[in-house]
Amino acid sequence: MAPTKGKSKTPLVFQTQIKEIKRYSENVDNVIESDNIQRVFALKCDFNSWLSFKSIFSSSIDSNESLTDIQKLQYLQNAVTSDASRLIKGFAITHENYKQAWETLLNRYDNQRELAFSQCKRFFSLRNVKPTSESIWAMIDVCNEVLKNFKTLGLECNQLVELLLVFSLQDKLEDSIKVKWELTLEDKNFPSLNKFLSFLEKQARSLQGYLCRKCFSSKELTCNLPNFIVSKFDWPHINGLQLADPSFYISRPVDMILGADVFFDLILYGKTSGTKNQPSALNSKLGWLLSGKVSTACQSQKKVMSLINCHALLDLQNQIAKFWEVESIPDASNLSEEDRRVEKFYLDHTRRNRDGRFVVSLPFKNDNALGDSKVQAKRRFFSLEKRLQANQS
């Protein structure tokens, strides 16, 4: 069979697949572009976050050829707040004003020296670390972000800078964590910043693991809900609602426990409440949730029923903190004056030898006053002298 002359045709089935692939690719690009634009609105426009703001805004909006300058200016004015907003709020929404507004922000915030000083301030303003994973991760995150911004500014950390940073950071550690850090150090080598941050990550993960084990070892996270069977109820405000649990009036074990981060993603607009001692109904993706305490007559007594209980091990973090407090060195603020002098003595006279062992000097009191005892001492001396003379004879 002779080949068909002219332009070859793609089979219909392949044409359909190609269209679907193109449509999927366009949807993915739109999603990515939308996510980047949303990230712009999640950032502040100030010296602390300018580098991130500039990078994301430039890539997702300023260089976006599908947006007009009017749209870009609208995005810019909606994205900035506070001082940055006051700088450009007077620009009318026109094509010509976008470039001028963007240049205005660049002139104010794209200052290398001020940006570097701002990052230094963030670093040295870090709070003391508590013995919790959240507190440790907060220090790690700020350190990593500051180091990344320094690198963006063309500032590299040499060994001396790293040593100064480690010295500043370790001084903010809680005593028990500081002791563990000291045990990881070798006698003569300078600790690197990467080694310090790796140590902090291990401590944070250790605390998180302890928290998880504590959660799984707990025998009961919540009791049966409701805490007794409801035989009679008359709540007109929930009539016709599609409840998440139609059998809410039967006391039974909880099917699932959701974290707060998941719970609020499930909540929809809508809430209805009844009279006093009646539950409220909250709309969600699972259906309407009943929440609150109600009173019902049962066995001639007034009982309070909990329809939805939020049982959480909220004190676990406090338990961990207390655990570390027990393991930590006592607070210096509780020391007496004499204890403070002894502590200072050990700090001034303690050293590490070549074997890595600590050499400690013993403290002695400098107060050698004997009091008014000379007369009594002489009397005893003469008495002893007479006794010795008598024994010689």
Coordinates of C-alpha atoms in Angstrom, one line a residue:
M1 CA 0.0 0.0 0.0
A2 CA 1.4 3.4 -1.0
P3 CA 2.0 5.9 1.7
T4 CA -0.6 8.7 2.0
K5 CA 0.6 11.9 0.5
G6 CA 0.4 15.2 2.4
K7 CA 0.3 15.9 6.1
S8 CA 0.1 12.7 8.3
K9 CA -2.8 12.6 10.8
T10 CA -2.4 11.6 14.4
P11 CA -4.9 8.9 15.4
L12 CA -7.9 10.2 17.3
V13 CA -7.1 8.2 20.5
F14 CA -3.6 9.8 20.7
Q15 CA -5.1 13.3 20.0
T16 CA -7.4 12.8 23.0
Q17 CA -4.5 11.7 25.2
I18 CA -2.3 14.6 24.1
K19 CA -5.1 17.1 25.0
E20 CA -5.6 15.5 28.4
I21 CA -1.8 15.7 29.0
K22 CA -1.7 19.4 28.0
R23 CA -4.8 20.2 30.1
Y24 CA -3.2 18.4 33.1
S25 CA 0.1 20.2 32.6
E26 CA -1.7 23.6 32.4
N27 CA -3.6 22.8 35.6
V28 CA -0.4 21.8 37.4
D29 CA 1.3 25.0 36.3
N30 CA -1.8 27.0 37.4
V31 CA -1.7 25.3 40.8
I32 CA 2.0 25.9 41.2
E33 CA 1.6 29.6 40.2
S34 CA -1.3 30.0 42.6
D35 CA 0.6 28.4 45.4
N36 CA 3.6 30.8 44.8
I37 CA 1.2 33.8 44.8
Q38 CA -0.3 32.6 48.1
R39 CA 3.2 32.3 49.6
V40 CA 3.7 36.0 48.8
F41 CA 0.7 37.0 50.9
A42 CA 2.0 34.8 53.7
L43 CA 5.2 36.8 54.0
K44 CA 5.8 40.1 55.7
C45 CA 7.6 42.9 53.8
D46 CA 10.3 44.1 56.2
F47 CA 14.0 43.8 56.7
N48 CA 13.7 40.4 58.4
S49 CA 11.8 38.8 55.6
W50 CA 12.7 41.0 52.6
L51 CA 15.0 38.5 50.9
S52 CA 12.3 35.8 50.9
F53 CA 9.6 38.2 49.9
K54 CA 11.7 39.6 47.0
S55 CA 12.6 36.2 45.7
I56 CA 9.0 34.8 45.7
F57 CA 7.4 38.0 44.4
S58 CA 10.0 38.4 41.6
S59 CA 9.6 34.8 40.4
S60 CA 5.8 34.4 40.8
I61 CA 4.5 37.9 40.0
D62 CA 7.1 40.4 38.7
S63 CA 8.5 38.1 36.0
N64 CA 5.1 36.5 35.3
E65 CA 4.3 37.5 31.6
S66 CA 0.7 36.4 31.9
L67 CA 0.0 39.2 34.4
T68 CA -0.4 42.9 33.4
D69 CA 1.3 45.6 35.3
I70 CA -2.0 46.7 36.7
Q71 CA -2.5 43.2 38.1
K72 CA 1.0 43.1 39.4
L73 CA 0.5 46.4 41.2
Q74 CA -2.7 45.1 42.8
Y75 CA -0.9 42.0 44.0
L76 CA 1.9 44.2 45.4
Q77 CA -0.3 46.6 47.3
N78 CA -2.3 43.7 48.7
A79 CA 0.8 41.7 49.7
V80 CA 2.5 44.4 51.8
T81 CA 1.5 45.7 55.2
S82 CA 2.6 48.3 57.8
D83 CA 5.5 50.5 56.7
A84 CA 5.8 48.9 53.3
S85 CA 2.1 49.5 52.7
R86 CA 2.4 53.2 53.6
L87 CA 5.2 53.6 51.1
I88 CA 3.2 52.5 48.0
K89 CA -0.5 53.0 49.0
G90 CA -0.5 56.4 47.3
F91 CA 0.2 54.9 43.8
A92 CA -2.9 54.8 41.6
I93 CA -3.6 51.5 39.9
T94 CA -2.0 52.2 36.4
H95 CA 0.5 50.5 34.2
E96 CA 3.1 53.2 34.7
N97 CA 2.9 53.1 38.5
Y98 CA 3.8 49.4 39.0
K99 CA 7.5 49.8 38.1
Q100 CA 7.7 52.9 40.3
A101 CA 6.1 51.3 43.2
W102 CA 8.3 48.2 43.0
E103 CA 11.4 50.4 42.7
T104 CA 10.2 52.3 45.8
L105 CA 10.3 49.1 47.8
L106 CA 13.6 48.1 46.4
N107 CA 15.2 51.4 47.4
R108 CA 13.9 51.1 50.9
Y109 CA 14.5 47.4 51.7
D110 CA 17.1 46.1 49.2
N111 CA 19.9 47.5 51.4
Q112 CA 22.7 45.0 51.9
R113 CA 24.0 46.5 55.2
E114 CA 20.6 46.9 56.8
L115 CA 19.6 43.4 55.7
A116 CA 22.8 42.0 57.3
F117 CA 22.3 43.9 60.5
S118 CA 18.7 42.8 60.6
Q119 CA 19.7 39.1 60.4
C120 CA 22.4 39.7 63.1
K121 CA 19.7 41.2 65.4
R122 CA 17.4 38.2 64.8
F123 CA 20.3 35.8 65.7
F124 CA 21.4 37.5 68.9
S125 CA 17.9 38.2 70.0
L126 CA 17.1 34.5 70.3
R127 CA 15.5 33.6 73.6
N128 CA 16.8 31.1 76.0
V129 CA 15.9 27.5 75.0
K130 CA 13.5 25.6 77.3
P131 CA 13.7 21.8 77.5
T132 CA 10.9 21.3 75.0
S133 CA 11.1 20.2 71.3
E134 CA 9.2 23.3 70.2
S135 CA 11.7 25.7 71.9
I136 CA 14.7 23.8 70.4
W137 CA 13.2 23.6 66.9
A138 CA 12.5 27.4 67.1
M139 CA 16.2 28.1 67.7
I140 CA 17.2 25.7 64.9
D141 CA 14.8 27.2 62.4
V142 CA 15.9 30.8 63.1
C143 CA 19.6 29.8 62.8
N144 CA 19.1 28.0 59.5
E145 CA 17.1 30.9 58.1
V146 CA 19.6 33.5 59.2
L147 CA 22.5 31.5 57.7
K148 CA 20.6 31.1 54.5
N149 CA 20.0 34.8 54.3
F150 CA 23.7 35.5 55.1
K151 CA 24.7 33.3 52.2
T152 CA 22.2 35.1 49.9
L153 CA 23.9 38.4 50.9
G154 CA 27.3 36.9 50.0
L155 CA 28.5 36.5 53.6
E156 CA 30.2 33.3 54.4
C157 CA 31.0 31.9 57.9
N158 CA 34.6 31.2 58.6
Q159 CA 35.8 29.2 61.6
L160 CA 36.1 32.2 63.9
V161 CA 32.6 33.4 63.1
E162 CA 31.2 29.9 63.7
L163 CA 33.0 29.7 67.0
L164 CA 31.4 33.0 68.1
L165 CA 28.0 31.9 67.0
V166 CA 28.3 28.6 68.8
F167 CA 29.5 30.4 72.0
S168 CA 26.4 32.7 71.8
L169 CA 24.0 29.9 71.2
Q170 CA 25.2 27.5 73.8
D171 CA 24.9 30.2 76.4
K172 CA 21.1 30.2 75.7
L173 CA 20.7 26.4 76.4
E174 CA 19.0 25.1 79.5
D175 CA 21.6 23.7 82.0
S176 CA 20.8 20.0 81.5
I177 CA 21.1 20.4 77.7
K178 CA 24.3 22.4 78.0
V179 CA 25.9 19.6 80.1
K180 CA 25.0 17.1 77.3
W181 CA 26.5 19.4 74.7
E182 CA 29.7 19.7 76.8
L183 CA 30.1 15.9 76.9
T184 CA 30.1 15.8 73.1
L185 CA 33.1 18.1 72.8
E186 CA 36.6 17.0 72.3
D187 CA 39.4 18.6 74.3
K188 CA 41.3 20.6 71.6
N189 CA 39.0 20.8 68.6
F190 CA 36.8 23.9 68.0
P191 CA 33.1 22.9 67.7
S192 CA 31.5 23.7 64.4
L193 CA 28.1 25.3 63.9
N194 CA 26.9 22.3 62.0
K195 CA 27.8 20.0 64.8
F196 CA 26.0 22.2 67.3
L197 CA 22.8 22.3 65.2
S198 CA 23.0 18.5 64.6
F199 CA 23.2 18.1 68.4
L200 CA 20.1 20.3 68.9
E201 CA 18.2 18.3 66.3
K202 CA 18.9 15.1 68.1
Q203 CA 17.7 16.6 71.4
A204 CA 14.5 17.9 69.8
R205 CA 13.8 14.5 68.2
S206 CA 14.6 12.8 71.5
L207 CA 12.0 15.0 73.3
Q208 CA 9.5 14.3 70.5
G209 CA 10.1 10.6 70.8
Y210 CA 9.6 10.8 74.6
L211 CA 6.3 12.6 74.0
C212 CA 5.1 10.0 71.5
R213 CA 6.0 7.1 73.9
K214 CA 4.1 8.9 76.7
C215 CA 1.1 9.3 74.4
F216 CA 1.1 5.6 73.4
S217 CA 1.7 4.4 76.9
S218 CA -1.3 6.2 78.2
K219 CA -4.1 3.7 79.0
E220 CA -7.0 6.0 78.1
L221 CA -7.1 9.1 76.0
T222 CA -10.9 9.6 76.4
C223 CA -13.9 7.9 78.1
N224 CA -17.1 6.7 76.4
L225 CA -19.1 9.5 74.9
P226 CA -21.7 10.6 76.0
N227 CA -21.0 9.5 79.5
F228 CA -24.5 8.0 79.8
I229 CA -27.3 6.9 77.5
V230 CA -29.8 9.7 76.7
S231 CA -33.3 8.2 76.6
K232 CA -35.3 11.4 76.1
F233 CA -34.4 14.7 74.5
D234 CA -36.2 17.5 72.7
W235 CA -33.9 19.8 70.7
P236 CA -35.8 21.4 67.9
H237 CA -32.8 23.3 66.6
I238 CA -31.1 20.1 65.4
N239 CA -34.2 18.7 63.6
G240 CA -33.4 18.1 59.9
L241 CA -29.7 18.4 60.3
Q242 CA -27.4 15.7 58.9
L243 CA -25.5 14.8 62.0
A244 CA -22.0 13.4 61.9
D245 CA -23.1 10.8 64.5
P246 CA -26.8 10.1 64.2
S247 CA -26.5 7.7 67.3
F248 CA -24.9 10.4 69.4
Y249 CA -27.3 9.6 72.3
I250 CA -25.8 6.1 72.8
S251 CA -22.8 5.9 75.2
R252 CA -19.9 4.1 73.5
P253 CA -16.2 4.2 72.8
V254 CA -14.8 7.0 70.6
D255 CA -14.2 5.8 67.0
M256 CA -11.4 8.2 66.2
I257 CA -9.3 11.0 67.8
L258 CA -8.3 13.9 65.5
G259 CA -5.6 16.4 66.2
A260 CA -6.4 20.1 66.4
D261 CA -4.7 20.8 63.0
V262 CA -7.0 18.3 61.3
F263 CA -10.1 19.3 63.2
F264 CA -10.1 22.9 62.1
D265 CA -9.7 21.9 58.4
L266 CA -12.9 20.0 58.7
I267 CA -15.0 22.8 60.1
L268 CA -17.4 24.6 57.7
Y269 CA -19.5 27.8 58.0
G270 CA -22.6 27.4 60.1
K271 CA -23.5 27.0 63.8
T272 CA -26.9 26.7 65.5
S273 CA -27.6 26.8 69.2
G274 CA -30.6 25.9 71.3
T275 CA -31.7 27.1 74.7
K276 CA -29.9 26.7 78.0
N277 CA -28.7 23.2 78.7
Q278 CA -29.0 22.2 75.0
P279 CA -26.0 21.4 72.8
S280 CA -24.7 23.6 70.0
A281 CA -24.4 22.2 66.4
L282 CA -21.4 23.0 64.4
N283 CA -21.2 22.3 60.6
S284 CA -18.3 20.2 59.3
K285 CA -17.3 18.1 56.3
L286 CA -18.3 15.1 58.3
G287 CA -21.8 16.4 59.1
W288 CA -23.1 18.5 62.0
L289 CA -21.2 18.1 65.2
L290 CA -23.0 18.4 68.6
S291 CA -20.9 20.0 71.3
G292 CA -21.5 21.1 74.8
K293 CA -23.0 20.0 78.1
V294 CA -26.7 19.3 78.6
S295 CA -28.9 18.4 81.6
T296 CA -31.4 15.6 81.5
A297 CA -33.6 13.9 84.1
C298 CA -32.4 10.4 84.9
Q299 CA -33.3 8.2 87.8
S300 CA -34.7 11.3 89.7
Q301 CA -31.4 13.0 89.5
K302 CA -30.0 15.7 87.3
K303 CA -27.0 14.5 85.3
V304 CA -24.7 16.5 83.1
M305 CA -23.9 14.8 79.8
S306 CA -20.8 15.7 77.7
L307 CA -21.6 15.2 74.0
I308 CA -18.2 16.0 72.8
N309 CA -15.2 16.0 75.0
C310 CA -11.8 17.2 74.0
H311 CA -9.5 15.0 76.0
A312 CA -5.9 15.9 75.3
L313 CA -2.7 15.2 77.1
L314 CA -2.1 19.0 77.4
D315 CA 0.2 18.6 80.4
L316 CA 2.6 16.2 78.7
Q317 CA 4.8 19.1 77.7
N318 CA 4.8 20.3 81.3
Q319 CA 5.6 16.8 82.4
I320 CA 8.6 16.7 80.1
A321 CA 9.7 20.1 81.3
K322 CA 9.5 19.0 84.9
F323 CA 11.5 15.9 84.1
W324 CA 14.2 18.0 82.7
E325 CA 14.1 20.3 85.7
V326 CA 14.7 17.3 88.0
E327 CA 17.7 16.3 85.8
S328 CA 19.0 19.8 85.5
I329 CA 21.5 21.7 87.6
P330 CA 19.7 23.7 90.4
D331 CA 18.9 27.3 89.6
A332 CA 21.6 29.7 90.7
S333 CA 19.1 32.1 92.0
N334 CA 18.4 29.8 95.0
L335 CA 22.1 29.6 96.1
S336 CA 23.3 31.2 99.3
E337 CA 26.2 33.7 99.3
E338 CA 28.6 31.0 100.4
D339 CA 27.4 28.7 97.7
R340 CA 27.9 31.4 95.1
R341 CA 31.5 31.9 96.3
V342 CA 32.1 28.1 96.0
E343 CA 30.6 28.0 92.5
K344 CA 32.8 30.9 91.4
F345 CA 35.8 29.2 92.8
Y346 CA 35.1 26.0 90.8
L347 CA 34.5 28.0 87.6
D348 CA 37.8 29.9 88.1
H349 CA 40.0 26.9 89.1
T350 CA 38.5 23.9 87.1
R351 CA 40.4 22.8 84.0
R352 CA 40.6 19.8 81.7
N353 CA 43.8 17.8 81.3
R354 CA 45.1 16.1 78.2
D355 CA 43.2 12.9 79.0
G356 CA 39.9 14.9 79.0
R357 CA 39.5 14.6 82.7
F358 CA 38.5 17.5 84.9
V359 CA 41.0 18.8 87.5
V360 CA 39.3 20.5 90.4
S361 CA 40.9 22.4 93.3
L362 CA 39.5 22.2 96.8
P363 CA 38.1 25.4 98.2
F364 CA 39.3 26.6 101.6
K365 CA 37.8 29.3 103.8
N366 CA 39.8 32.5 104.0
D367 CA 38.3 33.4 107.4
N368 CA 41.0 32.4 109.9
A369 CA 39.7 34.5 112.9
L370 CA 40.0 32.4 116.1
G371 CA 38.1 34.8 118.3
D372 CA 39.2 35.9 121.9
S373 CA 40.8 32.6 122.9
K374 CA 44.4 33.6 123.7
V375 CA 43.9 33.6 127.5
Q376 CA 42.2 30.3 127.6
A377 CA 44.8 28.8 125.3
K378 CA 47.7 30.0 127.5
R379 CA 46.0 28.7 130.6
R380 CA 45.7 25.2 129.0
F381 CA 49.3 25.4 127.7
F382 CA 50.7 26.1 131.2
S383 CA 48.5 23.4 132.7
L384 CA 49.8 20.9 130.2
E385 CA 53.4 22.0 130.8
K386 CA 53.1 21.4 134.6
R387 CA 51.6 18.0 134.0
L388 CA 54.5 17.0 131.8
Q389 CA 57.0 18.3 134.3
A390 CA 55.4 16.2 137.0
N391 CA 55.5 13.1 134.9
Q392 CA 59.2 13.5 134.3
S393 CA 59.9 13.1 138.1

